[in-house]
Amino acid sequence: MIATQLLYVGCGILLLILGLWSFLVHPPLLRKLIAINVMGAGVFHILVAIAYRGIDTPPDPVPHALVLTGIVVAVSATALALAFGQRLDRDDDR
Amino acid sequence: MTRFVSWVLLPLGLVAIAGVLVWAFYLATTGETGARLADLALARVPETGVSNPVTSVLLNYRAYDTLLELAVLLAALLGIWSLGPAAPGFQRAAEVLQGMVAWFVPLLILAAGHMLWVGAYAPGGAFQAGALLGAAGVMLALAGHPSAGLPSEPVLRLLAILGVLVFCLVGLALMVLGLGFLTYPPGMAKWLILLIETGATLAIGVTLAAAYRGGRPARASEGAAP
C-alpha cells in the first residue's frame, strides 16, 4: 500500500513543482495566479496522501480538515487577486 | 545569463526541492511508528459532540483555526469591495438556461441544508454547504441576475460577518460561563457546533457569491440596487 501512497504524493509534488516553475518563469499576472492554484492543488494532494493510514485504519482527520479550510482560503485569495488584477488593468487603460 | 538561470539552474533547483520532499515523505511514512496525532484525535471524537472526525477537528479541536479562516474570507471580501463598484453585469440568459437555473438554485439550497446537517456524522459541514450556496449565487449571476441572489446592502454586510460574529459570541459566552474561549461543555457541544456552522455556512455562501460578483455593494440610498 505504500506504493499507492507514494504515487499520490509523487503526483502532488509534481503539481507543486510544475506550479512553482510556471509561477517563476511566466510574467503575466493571470498565469501566475493559475500557477499558484496548481501549487495549491499539489499541496492538498500531498496532505490527503499523508492522511492515509492503510485500508483498515480510518484516515487522519487533521490533514483533511486543513485541506478543507485550505480550499476555501485558496478560492477567496484567488478572487481577491483577480479583483486586484482587474483593477490594475482598468487603471492601465485610462 | 538569464537563459542559463531559467533553463538550467531553476529546473535543477526545483528537482532538488522535489527530491527532498519525496525523501522527507518516505521517511515520515516508513519511519518509526510512534504516537501520531491521528490516534489521539480519533480516540476523543466521542467527546466532541459530533461523530464525524473532520468536523470535530474543524469545529472543536481547531476551532481557533476555523474562526481565523472565516476572518480571512471576510478580509478577502472587504478587499474586493474596497476596489470600487462592480463591473457591468452579465447578459440576460436565454429561456433554457433560465429554466435550468430556476430548477437548480432551490436544489442547491436544499443540498446545502442537507450538507450542513449531515456534517455532524458524515462527510459534509459548513464549508461544503457554504460552497453550494456560493455556487447557487454564481449560477444566478451567470444567468443574468445582477444581484446574484444576494440581499440588499445592510443585510449583505450582516450576513458577511455572521460567521465571525456567531463564532466570537459563542466563544465569549463560554468565557462568561467560566469555560475557556471556545471550550464547549460536552452536553451542549453538538448544538453549539451546529449554531456556529449555520452562521458559517451563510457567511461562506454569501462571501463566495459576493466575491464572484465583485465590486462594492450599491448603497440602498443610492437607488442603484436592481
PDB file of C-alpha atoms in Angstrom:
ATOM      1  CA  MET A   1       0.000   0.000   0.000  1.00  0.00           C
ATOM      2  CA  ILE A   2       2.981   2.279   0.470  1.00  0.00           C
ATOM      3  CA  ALA A   3       3.353   2.298  -3.333  1.00  0.00           C
ATOM      4  CA  THR A   4      -0.135   3.818  -3.809  1.00  0.00           C
ATOM      5  CA  GLN A   5       0.605   6.418  -1.201  1.00  0.00           C
ATOM      6  CA  LEU A   6       3.940   7.285  -2.788  1.00  0.00           C
ATOM      7  CA  LEU A   7       2.228   7.567  -6.175  1.00  0.00           C
ATOM      8  CA  TYR A   8      -0.268  10.055  -4.762  1.00  0.00           C
ATOM      9  CA  VAL A   9       2.429  12.048  -3.037  1.00  0.00           C
ATOM     10  CA  GLY A  10       4.592  11.959  -6.152  1.00  0.00           C
ATOM     11  CA  CYS A  11       1.736  13.428  -8.213  1.00  0.00           C
ATOM     12  CA  GLY A  12       1.201  16.099  -5.571  1.00  0.00           C
ATOM     13  CA  ILE A  13       4.887  17.021  -5.541  1.00  0.00           C
ATOM     14  CA  LEU A  14       4.907  17.077  -9.362  1.00  0.00           C
ATOM     15  CA  LEU A  15       1.964  19.508  -9.390  1.00  0.00           C
ATOM     16  CA  LEU A  16       3.663  21.618  -6.730  1.00  0.00           C
ATOM     17  CA  ILE A  17       6.928  21.824  -8.705  1.00  0.00           C
ATOM     18  CA  LEU A  18       5.187  22.484 -12.043  1.00  0.00           C
ATOM     19  CA  GLY A  19       3.180  25.269 -10.438  1.00  0.00           C
ATOM     20  CA  LEU A  20       6.259  26.763  -8.813  1.00  0.00           C
ATOM     21  CA  TRP A  21       8.157  26.660 -12.122  1.00  0.00           C
ATOM     22  CA  SER A  22       5.312  28.288 -14.009  1.00  0.00           C
ATOM     23  CA  PHE A  23       4.965  30.911 -11.290  1.00  0.00           C
ATOM     24  CA  LEU A  24       8.637  31.861 -11.530  1.00  0.00           C
ATOM     25  CA  VAL A  25       9.003  31.764 -15.318  1.00  0.00           C
ATOM     26  CA  HIS A  26       5.841  33.353 -16.768  1.00  0.00           C
ATOM     27  CA  PRO A  27       5.360  37.095 -16.235  1.00  0.00           C
ATOM     28  CA  PRO A  28       1.588  37.584 -16.897  1.00  0.00           C
ATOM     29  CA  LEU A  29      -0.424  38.003 -13.717  1.00  0.00           C
ATOM     30  CA  LEU A  30      -3.150  35.569 -14.747  1.00  0.00           C
ATOM     31  CA  ARG A  31      -0.650  32.801 -15.462  1.00  0.00           C
ATOM     32  CA  LYS A  32       0.998  33.366 -12.100  1.00  0.00           C
ATOM     33  CA  LEU A  33      -2.412  33.119 -10.444  1.00  0.00           C
ATOM     34  CA  ILE A  34      -3.211  29.847 -12.198  1.00  0.00           C
ATOM     35  CA  ALA A  35       0.253  28.577 -11.259  1.00  0.00           C
ATOM     36  CA  ILE A  36      -0.366  29.350  -7.591  1.00  0.00           C
ATOM     37  CA  ASN A  37      -3.647  27.431  -7.779  1.00  0.00           C
ATOM     38  CA  VAL A  38      -1.875  24.436  -9.330  1.00  0.00           C
ATOM     39  CA  MET A  39       0.673  24.598  -6.495  1.00  0.00           C
ATOM     40  CA  GLY A  40      -2.187  24.659  -4.018  1.00  0.00           C
ATOM     41  CA  ALA A  41      -3.732  21.592  -5.640  1.00  0.00           C
ATOM     42  CA  GLY A  42      -0.373  19.848  -5.230  1.00  0.00           C
ATOM     43  CA  VAL A  43      -0.219  20.741  -1.544  1.00  0.00           C
ATOM     44  CA  PHE A  44      -3.768  19.452  -0.967  1.00  0.00           C
ATOM     45  CA  HIS A  45      -2.835  16.251  -2.786  1.00  0.00           C
ATOM     46  CA  ILE A  46       0.180  15.747  -0.515  1.00  0.00           C
ATOM     47  CA  LEU A  47      -1.852  16.459   2.637  1.00  0.00           C
ATOM     48  CA  VAL A  48      -4.565  13.966   1.646  1.00  0.00           C
ATOM     49  CA  ALA A  49      -1.915  11.347   0.910  1.00  0.00           C
ATOM     50  CA  ILE A  50      -0.304  11.946   4.322  1.00  0.00           C
ATOM     51  CA  ALA A  51      -3.698  11.352   5.970  1.00  0.00           C
ATOM     52  CA  TYR A  52      -3.902   7.839   4.515  1.00  0.00           C
ATOM     53  CA  ARG A  53      -3.042   5.200   7.128  1.00  0.00           C
ATOM     54  CA  GLY A  54      -3.802   1.918   5.447  1.00  0.00           C
ATOM     55  CA  ILE A  55      -7.054   0.408   4.257  1.00  0.00           C
ATOM     56  CA  ASP A  56      -8.162  -0.815   7.711  1.00  0.00           C
ATOM     57  CA  THR A  57      -7.494   2.274   9.844  1.00  0.00           C
ATOM     58  CA  PRO A  58      -9.542   5.458   9.405  1.00  0.00           C
ATOM     59  CA  PRO A  59      -7.570   8.314   7.827  1.00  0.00           C
ATOM     60  CA  ASP A  60      -6.003  11.042   9.943  1.00  0.00           C
ATOM     61  CA  PRO A  61      -8.705  13.753  10.221  1.00  0.00           C
ATOM     62  CA  VAL A  62      -6.311  16.642  10.924  1.00  0.00           C
ATOM     63  CA  PRO A  63      -4.831  16.967   7.398  1.00  0.00           C
ATOM     64  CA  HIS A  64      -8.323  16.519   5.943  1.00  0.00           C
ATOM     65  CA  ALA A  65      -9.549  19.496   7.959  1.00  0.00           C
ATOM     66  CA  LEU A  66      -6.522  21.508   6.842  1.00  0.00           C
ATOM     67  CA  VAL A  67      -7.314  20.746   3.195  1.00  0.00           C
ATOM     68  CA  LEU A  68     -10.943  21.742   3.680  1.00  0.00           C
ATOM     69  CA  THR A  69     -10.068  25.136   5.123  1.00  0.00           C
ATOM     70  CA  GLY A  70      -7.224  25.494   2.631  1.00  0.00           C
ATOM     71  CA  ILE A  71      -9.539  25.151  -0.355  1.00  0.00           C
ATOM     72  CA  VAL A  72     -11.812  27.934   0.851  1.00  0.00           C
ATOM     73  CA  VAL A  73      -8.874  30.217   1.627  1.00  0.00           C
ATOM     74  CA  ALA A  74      -7.365  29.491  -1.797  1.00  0.00           C
ATOM     75  CA  VAL A  75     -10.635  30.356  -3.527  1.00  0.00           C
ATOM     76  CA  SER A  76     -11.036  33.621  -1.640  1.00  0.00           C
ATOM     77  CA  ALA A  77      -7.386  34.598  -2.179  1.00  0.00           C
ATOM     78  CA  THR A  78      -7.798  33.897  -5.898  1.00  0.00           C
ATOM     79  CA  ALA A  79     -10.916  36.066  -6.004  1.00  0.00           C
ATOM     80  CA  LEU A  80      -9.066  38.902  -4.277  1.00  0.00           C
ATOM     81  CA  ALA A  81      -6.101  38.584  -6.657  1.00  0.00           C
ATOM     82  CA  LEU A  82      -8.426  38.578  -9.687  1.00  0.00           C
ATOM     83  CA  ALA A  83     -10.143  41.716  -8.400  1.00  0.00           C
ATOM     84  CA  PHE A  84      -6.738  43.397  -7.948  1.00  0.00           C
ATOM     85  CA  GLY A  85      -5.706  42.354 -11.464  1.00  0.00           C
ATOM     86  CA  GLN A  86      -8.945  43.660 -12.947  1.00  0.00           C
ATOM     87  CA  ARG A  87      -8.467  46.980 -11.188  1.00  0.00           C
ATOM     88  CA  LEU A  88      -4.857  47.224 -12.409  1.00  0.00           C
ATOM     89  CA  ASP A  89      -5.992  46.594 -15.988  1.00  0.00           C
ATOM     90  CA  ARG A  90      -8.682  49.237 -15.707  1.00  0.00           C
ATOM     91  CA  ASP A  91      -6.205  51.784 -14.360  1.00  0.00           C
ATOM     92  CA  ASP A  92      -3.735  50.988 -17.160  1.00  0.00           C
ATOM     93  CA  ASP A  93      -6.385  51.642 -19.800  1.00  0.00           C
ATOM     94  CA  ARG A  94      -7.041  55.112 -18.529  1.00  0.00           C
TER      95      ARG A  94
ATOM     96  CA  MET B   1      22.803  34.617 -18.496  1.00  0.00           C
ATOM     97  CA  THR B   2      19.081  34.802 -17.722  1.00  0.00           C
ATOM     98  CA  ARG B   3      18.639  31.922 -20.123  1.00  0.00           C
ATOM     99  CA  PHE B   4      21.141  29.881 -18.133  1.00  0.00           C
ATOM    100  CA  VAL B   5      19.282  30.687 -14.915  1.00  0.00           C
ATOM    101  CA  SER B   6      15.811  29.854 -16.225  1.00  0.00           C
ATOM    102  CA  TRP B   7      16.702  26.741 -18.216  1.00  0.00           C
ATOM    103  CA  VAL B   8      19.454  25.157 -16.130  1.00  0.00           C
ATOM    104  CA  LEU B   9      19.628  26.487 -12.576  1.00  0.00           C
ATOM    105  CA  LEU B  10      15.876  26.783 -11.993  1.00  0.00           C
ATOM    106  CA  PRO B  11      14.949  23.254 -13.127  1.00  0.00           C
ATOM    107  CA  LEU B  12      17.864  21.839 -11.122  1.00  0.00           C
ATOM    108  CA  GLY B  13      16.692  23.698  -8.019  1.00  0.00           C
ATOM    109  CA  LEU B  14      13.120  22.525  -8.497  1.00  0.00           C
ATOM    110  CA  VAL B  15      14.196  18.905  -8.985  1.00  0.00           C
ATOM    111  CA  ALA B  16      16.243  19.192  -5.800  1.00  0.00           C
ATOM    112  CA  ILE B  17      13.211  20.516  -3.904  1.00  0.00           C
ATOM    113  CA  ALA B  18      11.074  17.668  -5.256  1.00  0.00           C
ATOM    114  CA  GLY B  19      13.719  15.145  -4.244  1.00  0.00           C
ATOM    115  CA  VAL B  20      13.895  16.497  -0.703  1.00  0.00           C
ATOM    116  CA  LEU B  21      10.075  16.409  -0.422  1.00  0.00           C
ATOM    117  CA  VAL B  22       9.855  12.796  -1.637  1.00  0.00           C
ATOM    118  CA  TRP B  23      12.641  11.761   0.725  1.00  0.00           C
ATOM    119  CA  ALA B  24      11.008  13.526   3.673  1.00  0.00           C
ATOM    120  CA  PHE B  25       7.675  11.895   2.907  1.00  0.00           C
ATOM    121  CA  TYR B  26       9.272   8.470   2.543  1.00  0.00           C
ATOM    122  CA  LEU B  27      10.969   8.841   5.928  1.00  0.00           C
ATOM    123  CA  ALA B  28       7.747  10.097   7.515  1.00  0.00           C
ATOM    124  CA  THR B  29       5.680   7.130   6.339  1.00  0.00           C
ATOM    125  CA  THR B  30       8.197   4.320   6.749  1.00  0.00           C
ATOM    126  CA  GLY B  31       9.997   5.686   9.808  1.00  0.00           C
ATOM    127  CA  GLU B  32       9.355   4.670  13.380  1.00  0.00           C
ATOM    128  CA  THR B  33       5.675   4.356  14.302  1.00  0.00           C
ATOM    129  CA  GLY B  34       5.458   6.466  17.422  1.00  0.00           C
ATOM    130  CA  ALA B  35       2.317   8.063  18.813  1.00  0.00           C
ATOM    131  CA  ARG B  36       0.683  10.035  15.989  1.00  0.00           C
ATOM    132  CA  LEU B  37      -1.754  12.889  16.352  1.00  0.00           C
ATOM    133  CA  ALA B  38      -4.381  10.903  14.440  1.00  0.00           C
ATOM    134  CA  ASP B  39      -4.810   8.289  17.183  1.00  0.00           C
ATOM    135  CA  LEU B  40      -5.329  10.953  19.840  1.00  0.00           C
ATOM    136  CA  ALA B  41      -7.730  12.875  17.618  1.00  0.00           C
ATOM    137  CA  LEU B  42      -9.802   9.794  16.737  1.00  0.00           C
ATOM    138  CA  ALA B  43      -9.865   8.491  20.319  1.00  0.00           C
ATOM    139  CA  ARG B  44     -11.529  11.640  21.658  1.00  0.00           C
ATOM    140  CA  VAL B  45     -14.095  12.158  18.871  1.00  0.00           C
ATOM    141  CA  PRO B  46     -16.994  10.891  21.082  1.00  0.00           C
ATOM    142  CA  GLU B  47     -16.371  13.792  23.483  1.00  0.00           C
ATOM    143  CA  THR B  48     -16.634  16.475  20.801  1.00  0.00           C
ATOM    144  CA  GLY B  49     -20.400  16.383  20.243  1.00  0.00           C
ATOM    145  CA  VAL B  50     -20.158  15.237  16.624  1.00  0.00           C
ATOM    146  CA  SER B  51     -19.165  11.840  15.263  1.00  0.00           C
ATOM    147  CA  ASN B  52     -17.542  12.988  12.027  1.00  0.00           C
ATOM    148  CA  PRO B  53     -13.814  13.263  12.859  1.00  0.00           C
ATOM    149  CA  VAL B  54     -13.178  16.016  10.301  1.00  0.00           C
ATOM    150  CA  THR B  55     -15.955  18.190  11.739  1.00  0.00           C
ATOM    151  CA  SER B  56     -14.680  17.607  15.257  1.00  0.00           C
ATOM    152  CA  VAL B  57     -11.206  18.743  14.188  1.00  0.00           C
ATOM    153  CA  LEU B  58     -12.584  21.815  12.395  1.00  0.00           C
ATOM    154  CA  LEU B  59     -15.097  22.995  14.975  1.00  0.00           C
ATOM    155  CA  ASN B  60     -13.745  21.631  18.228  1.00  0.00           C
ATOM    156  CA  TYR B  61     -10.007  20.873  18.429  1.00  0.00           C
ATOM    157  CA  ARG B  62      -9.001  23.537  15.942  1.00  0.00           C
ATOM    158  CA  ALA B  63     -11.889  25.958  16.348  1.00  0.00           C
ATOM    159  CA  TYR B  64      -9.488  28.914  16.504  1.00  0.00           C
ATOM    160  CA  ASP B  65      -8.172  27.914  13.118  1.00  0.00           C
ATOM    161  CA  THR B  66     -11.652  27.892  11.618  1.00  0.00           C
ATOM    162  CA  LEU B  67     -12.536  31.209  13.247  1.00  0.00           C
ATOM    163  CA  LEU B  68      -9.436  32.861  11.793  1.00  0.00           C
ATOM    164  CA  GLU B  69     -10.150  31.267   8.456  1.00  0.00           C
ATOM    165  CA  LEU B  70     -13.577  32.867   8.382  1.00  0.00           C
ATOM    166  CA  ALA B  71     -11.794  36.122   9.194  1.00  0.00           C
ATOM    167  CA  VAL B  72      -9.531  35.537   6.155  1.00  0.00           C
ATOM    168  CA  LEU B  73     -12.622  35.109   3.967  1.00  0.00           C
ATOM    169  CA  LEU B  74     -14.077  38.319   5.371  1.00  0.00           C
ATOM    170  CA  ALA B  75     -10.806  40.179   4.795  1.00  0.00           C
ATOM    171  CA  ALA B  76     -10.693  38.987   1.171  1.00  0.00           C
ATOM    172  CA  LEU B  77     -14.276  40.142   0.612  1.00  0.00           C
ATOM    173  CA  LEU B  78     -13.533  43.542   2.165  1.00  0.00           C
ATOM    174  CA  GLY B  79     -10.502  43.823  -0.103  1.00  0.00           C
ATOM    175  CA  ILE B  80     -12.663  43.124  -3.155  1.00  0.00           C
ATOM    176  CA  TRP B  81     -15.262  45.633  -2.011  1.00  0.00           C
ATOM    177  CA  SER B  82     -12.606  48.294  -1.472  1.00  0.00           C
ATOM    178  CA  LEU B  83     -11.666  48.267  -5.174  1.00  0.00           C
ATOM    179  CA  GLY B  84     -14.694  50.244  -6.303  1.00  0.00           C
ATOM    180  CA  PRO B  85     -18.048  49.413  -7.882  1.00  0.00           C
ATOM    181  CA  ALA B  86     -18.766  46.173  -9.718  1.00  0.00           C
ATOM    182  CA  ALA B  87     -18.153  45.682 -13.416  1.00  0.00           C
ATOM    183  CA  PRO B  88     -21.264  45.742 -15.623  1.00  0.00           C
ATOM    184  CA  GLY B  89     -23.399  42.658 -15.197  1.00  0.00           C
ATOM    185  CA  PHE B  90     -23.932  39.663 -17.404  1.00  0.00           C
ATOM    186  CA  GLN B  91     -26.298  39.430 -20.312  1.00  0.00           C
ATOM    187  CA  ARG B  92     -29.696  38.016 -19.505  1.00  0.00           C
ATOM    188  CA  ALA B  93     -29.718  34.300 -20.309  1.00  0.00           C
ATOM    189  CA  ALA B  94     -31.943  32.554 -22.838  1.00  0.00           C
ATOM    190  CA  GLU B  95     -35.006  30.621 -21.782  1.00  0.00           C
ATOM    191  CA  VAL B  96     -33.442  27.167 -21.500  1.00  0.00           C
ATOM    192  CA  LEU B  97     -30.727  28.355 -19.118  1.00  0.00           C
ATOM    193  CA  GLN B  98     -33.288  30.351 -17.149  1.00  0.00           C
ATOM    194  CA  GLY B  99     -35.407  27.238 -16.734  1.00  0.00           C
ATOM    195  CA  MET B 100     -32.433  25.162 -15.629  1.00  0.00           C
ATOM    196  CA  VAL B 101     -31.342  27.805 -13.116  1.00  0.00           C
ATOM    197  CA  ALA B 102     -34.886  28.001 -11.736  1.00  0.00           C
ATOM    198  CA  TRP B 103     -34.640  24.264 -11.020  1.00  0.00           C
ATOM    199  CA  PHE B 104     -31.067  24.155  -9.800  1.00  0.00           C
ATOM    200  CA  VAL B 105     -30.976  27.037  -7.342  1.00  0.00           C
ATOM    201  CA  PRO B 106     -33.647  25.596  -4.990  1.00  0.00           C
ATOM    202  CA  LEU B 107     -31.993  22.187  -5.282  1.00  0.00           C
ATOM    203  CA  LEU B 108     -28.622  23.694  -4.366  1.00  0.00           C
ATOM    204  CA  ILE B 109     -30.134  25.426  -1.341  1.00  0.00           C
ATOM    205  CA  LEU B 110     -31.744  22.150  -0.221  1.00  0.00           C
ATOM    206  CA  ALA B 111     -28.469  20.298  -0.772  1.00  0.00           C
ATOM    207  CA  ALA B 112     -26.654  22.952   1.277  1.00  0.00           C
ATOM    208  CA  GLY B 113     -29.045  22.423   4.177  1.00  0.00           C
ATOM    209  CA  HIS B 114     -28.547  18.669   3.927  1.00  0.00           C
ATOM    210  CA  MET B 115     -24.752  19.050   3.848  1.00  0.00           C
ATOM    211  CA  LEU B 116     -24.862  21.264   6.911  1.00  0.00           C
ATOM    212  CA  TRP B 117     -26.906  18.776   8.929  1.00  0.00           C
ATOM    213  CA  VAL B 118     -25.115  15.668   7.732  1.00  0.00           C
ATOM    214  CA  GLY B 119     -21.712  17.176   8.629  1.00  0.00           C
ATOM    215  CA  ALA B 120     -22.191  16.020  12.221  1.00  0.00           C
ATOM    216  CA  TYR B 121     -21.774  12.336  11.367  1.00  0.00           C
ATOM    217  CA  ALA B 122     -20.696  12.005   7.720  1.00  0.00           C
ATOM    218  CA  PRO B 123     -18.602  13.937   5.199  1.00  0.00           C
ATOM    219  CA  GLY B 124     -20.134  17.388   4.942  1.00  0.00           C
ATOM    220  CA  GLY B 125     -20.262  20.522   7.034  1.00  0.00           C
ATOM    221  CA  ALA B 126     -20.177  24.291   6.870  1.00  0.00           C
ATOM    222  CA  PHE B 127     -17.585  24.631   4.118  1.00  0.00           C
ATOM    223  CA  GLN B 128     -19.238  22.260   1.691  1.00  0.00           C
ATOM    224  CA  ALA B 129     -22.669  23.740   2.400  1.00  0.00           C
ATOM    225  CA  GLY B 130     -21.323  27.271   2.003  1.00  0.00           C
ATOM    226  CA  ALA B 131     -19.685  26.324  -1.288  1.00  0.00           C
ATOM    227  CA  LEU B 132     -23.046  25.028  -2.565  1.00  0.00           C
ATOM    228  CA  LEU B 133     -24.759  28.271  -1.565  1.00  0.00           C
ATOM    229  CA  GLY B 134     -21.985  30.219  -3.272  1.00  0.00           C
ATOM    230  CA  ALA B 135     -22.454  28.083  -6.395  1.00  0.00           C
ATOM    231  CA  ALA B 136     -26.153  28.975  -6.393  1.00  0.00           C
ATOM    232  CA  GLY B 137     -25.195  32.664  -6.346  1.00  0.00           C
ATOM    233  CA  VAL B 138     -22.675  32.194  -9.174  1.00  0.00           C
ATOM    234  CA  MET B 139     -25.321  30.399 -11.222  1.00  0.00           C
ATOM    235  CA  LEU B 140     -27.796  33.238 -10.735  1.00  0.00           C
ATOM    236  CA  ALA B 141     -25.147  35.773 -11.743  1.00  0.00           C
ATOM    237  CA  LEU B 142     -24.299  33.804 -14.883  1.00  0.00           C
ATOM    238  CA  ALA B 143     -27.989  33.636 -15.801  1.00  0.00           C
ATOM    239  CA  GLY B 144     -28.061  37.424 -15.789  1.00  0.00           C
ATOM    240  CA  HIS B 145     -29.461  38.298 -12.362  1.00  0.00           C
ATOM    241  CA  PRO B 146     -27.367  41.344 -11.455  1.00  0.00           C
ATOM    242  CA  SER B 147     -27.838  40.835  -7.712  1.00  0.00           C
ATOM    243  CA  ALA B 148     -26.582  37.198  -7.877  1.00  0.00           C
ATOM    244  CA  GLY B 149     -29.345  36.324  -5.421  1.00  0.00           C
ATOM    245  CA  LEU B 150     -27.712  38.450  -2.726  1.00  0.00           C
ATOM    246  CA  PRO B 151     -29.839  40.581  -0.383  1.00  0.00           C
ATOM    247  CA  SER B 152     -29.727  44.368  -0.070  1.00  0.00           C
ATOM    248  CA  GLU B 153     -26.608  46.075   1.240  1.00  0.00           C
ATOM    249  CA  PRO B 154     -27.270  46.219   5.032  1.00  0.00           C
ATOM    250  CA  VAL B 155     -28.397  42.567   5.165  1.00  0.00           C
ATOM    251  CA  LEU B 156     -25.473  41.572   2.949  1.00  0.00           C
ATOM    252  CA  ARG B 157     -22.992  43.212   5.307  1.00  0.00           C
ATOM    253  CA  LEU B 158     -24.589  41.461   8.290  1.00  0.00           C
ATOM    254  CA  LEU B 159     -24.516  38.061   6.550  1.00  0.00           C
ATOM    255  CA  ALA B 160     -20.892  38.537   5.521  1.00  0.00           C
ATOM    256  CA  ILE B 161     -19.755  38.937   9.137  1.00  0.00           C
ATOM    257  CA  LEU B 162     -22.223  36.380  10.520  1.00  0.00           C
ATOM    258  CA  GLY B 163     -19.689  33.524  10.714  1.00  0.00           C
ATOM    259  CA  VAL B 164     -17.100  35.504  12.684  1.00  0.00           C
ATOM    260  CA  LEU B 165     -19.848  37.114  14.781  1.00  0.00           C
ATOM    261  CA  VAL B 166     -21.510  33.849  15.862  1.00  0.00           C
ATOM    262  CA  PHE B 167     -18.129  32.232  16.492  1.00  0.00           C
ATOM    263  CA  CYS B 168     -16.955  35.114  18.695  1.00  0.00           C
ATOM    264  CA  LEU B 169     -20.264  35.404  20.556  1.00  0.00           C
ATOM    265  CA  VAL B 170     -20.260  31.679  21.370  1.00  0.00           C
ATOM    266  CA  GLY B 171     -16.625  31.910  22.488  1.00  0.00           C
ATOM    267  CA  LEU B 172     -17.267  34.944  24.680  1.00  0.00           C
ATOM    268  CA  ALA B 173     -20.449  33.430  26.161  1.00  0.00           C
ATOM    269  CA  LEU B 174     -18.456  30.337  27.111  1.00  0.00           C
ATOM    270  CA  MET B 175     -15.828  32.571  28.716  1.00  0.00           C
ATOM    271  CA  VAL B 176     -18.558  34.318  30.746  1.00  0.00           C
ATOM    272  CA  LEU B 177     -19.727  30.875  31.907  1.00  0.00           C
ATOM    273  CA  GLY B 178     -16.231  30.262  33.252  1.00  0.00           C
ATOM    274  CA  LEU B 179     -15.017  27.923  30.500  1.00  0.00           C
ATOM    275  CA  GLY B 180     -12.231  28.751  28.079  1.00  0.00           C
ATOM    276  CA  PHE B 181     -12.759  30.609  24.807  1.00  0.00           C
ATOM    277  CA  LEU B 182     -14.466  28.018  22.544  1.00  0.00           C
ATOM    278  CA  THR B 183     -14.171  25.214  25.116  1.00  0.00           C
ATOM    279  CA  TYR B 184     -17.572  23.607  24.666  1.00  0.00           C
ATOM    280  CA  PRO B 185     -19.200  21.798  27.597  1.00  0.00           C
ATOM    281  CA  PRO B 186     -19.765  18.206  26.340  1.00  0.00           C
ATOM    282  CA  GLY B 187     -23.540  18.295  26.730  1.00  0.00           C
ATOM    283  CA  MET B 188     -24.007  21.399  24.609  1.00  0.00           C
ATOM    284  CA  ALA B 189     -21.213  20.805  22.110  1.00  0.00           C
ATOM    285  CA  LYS B 190     -23.451  19.424  19.361  1.00  0.00           C
ATOM    286  CA  TRP B 191     -25.822  22.385  19.401  1.00  0.00           C
ATOM    287  CA  LEU B 192     -23.107  24.987  19.725  1.00  0.00           C
ATOM    288  CA  ILE B 193     -21.268  23.442  16.781  1.00  0.00           C
ATOM    289  CA  LEU B 194     -24.487  23.383  14.740  1.00  0.00           C
ATOM    290  CA  LEU B 195     -25.154  27.038  15.612  1.00  0.00           C
ATOM    291  CA  ILE B 196     -21.642  28.085  14.577  1.00  0.00           C
ATOM    292  CA  GLU B 197     -21.813  26.005  11.419  1.00  0.00           C
ATOM    293  CA  THR B 198     -25.136  27.572  10.411  1.00  0.00           C
ATOM    294  CA  GLY B 199     -23.677  31.056  10.760  1.00  0.00           C
ATOM    295  CA  ALA B 200     -20.507  29.992   8.972  1.00  0.00           C
ATOM    296  CA  THR B 201     -22.471  28.392   6.105  1.00  0.00           C
ATOM    297  CA  LEU B 202     -24.444  31.570   5.446  1.00  0.00           C
ATOM    298  CA  ALA B 203     -21.318  33.713   5.708  1.00  0.00           C
ATOM    299  CA  ILE B 204     -19.270  31.482   3.385  1.00  0.00           C
ATOM    300  CA  GLY B 205     -22.049  31.255   0.796  1.00  0.00           C
ATOM    301  CA  VAL B 206     -22.652  34.996   0.777  1.00  0.00           C
ATOM    302  CA  THR B 207     -18.922  35.754   0.714  1.00  0.00           C
ATOM    303  CA  LEU B 208     -18.252  33.464  -2.249  1.00  0.00           C
ATOM    304  CA  ALA B 209     -21.203  34.807  -4.242  1.00  0.00           C
ATOM    305  CA  ALA B 210     -20.326  38.430  -3.433  1.00  0.00           C
ATOM    306  CA  ALA B 211     -16.662  37.794  -4.315  1.00  0.00           C
ATOM    307  CA  TYR B 212     -17.768  36.373  -7.651  1.00  0.00           C
ATOM    308  CA  ARG B 213     -19.977  39.369  -8.366  1.00  0.00           C
ATOM    309  CA  GLY B 214     -17.136  41.678  -7.293  1.00  0.00           C
ATOM    310  CA  GLY B 215     -17.328  45.354  -6.522  1.00  0.00           C
ATOM    311  CA  ARG B 216     -18.680  47.307  -3.596  1.00  0.00           C
ATOM    312  CA  PRO B 217     -22.403  46.667  -2.957  1.00  0.00           C
ATOM    313  CA  ALA B 218     -24.595  49.594  -4.005  1.00  0.00           C
ATOM    314  CA  ARG B 219     -25.996  51.529  -1.061  1.00  0.00           C
ATOM    315  CA  ALA B 220     -29.744  51.423  -0.722  1.00  0.00           C
ATOM    316  CA  SER B 221     -29.814  55.255  -0.603  1.00  0.00           C
ATOM    317  CA  GLU B 222     -28.048  55.480  -3.984  1.00  0.00           C
ATOM    318  CA  GLY B 223     -31.046  53.764  -5.530  1.00  0.00           C
ATOM    319  CA  ALA B 224     -28.804  51.665  -7.782  1.00  0.00           C
ATOM    320  CA  ALA B 225     -29.929  48.343  -6.310  1.00  0.00           C
ATOM    321  CA  PRO B 226     -31.636  46.500  -9.168  1.00  0.00           C
TER     322      PRO B 226
END
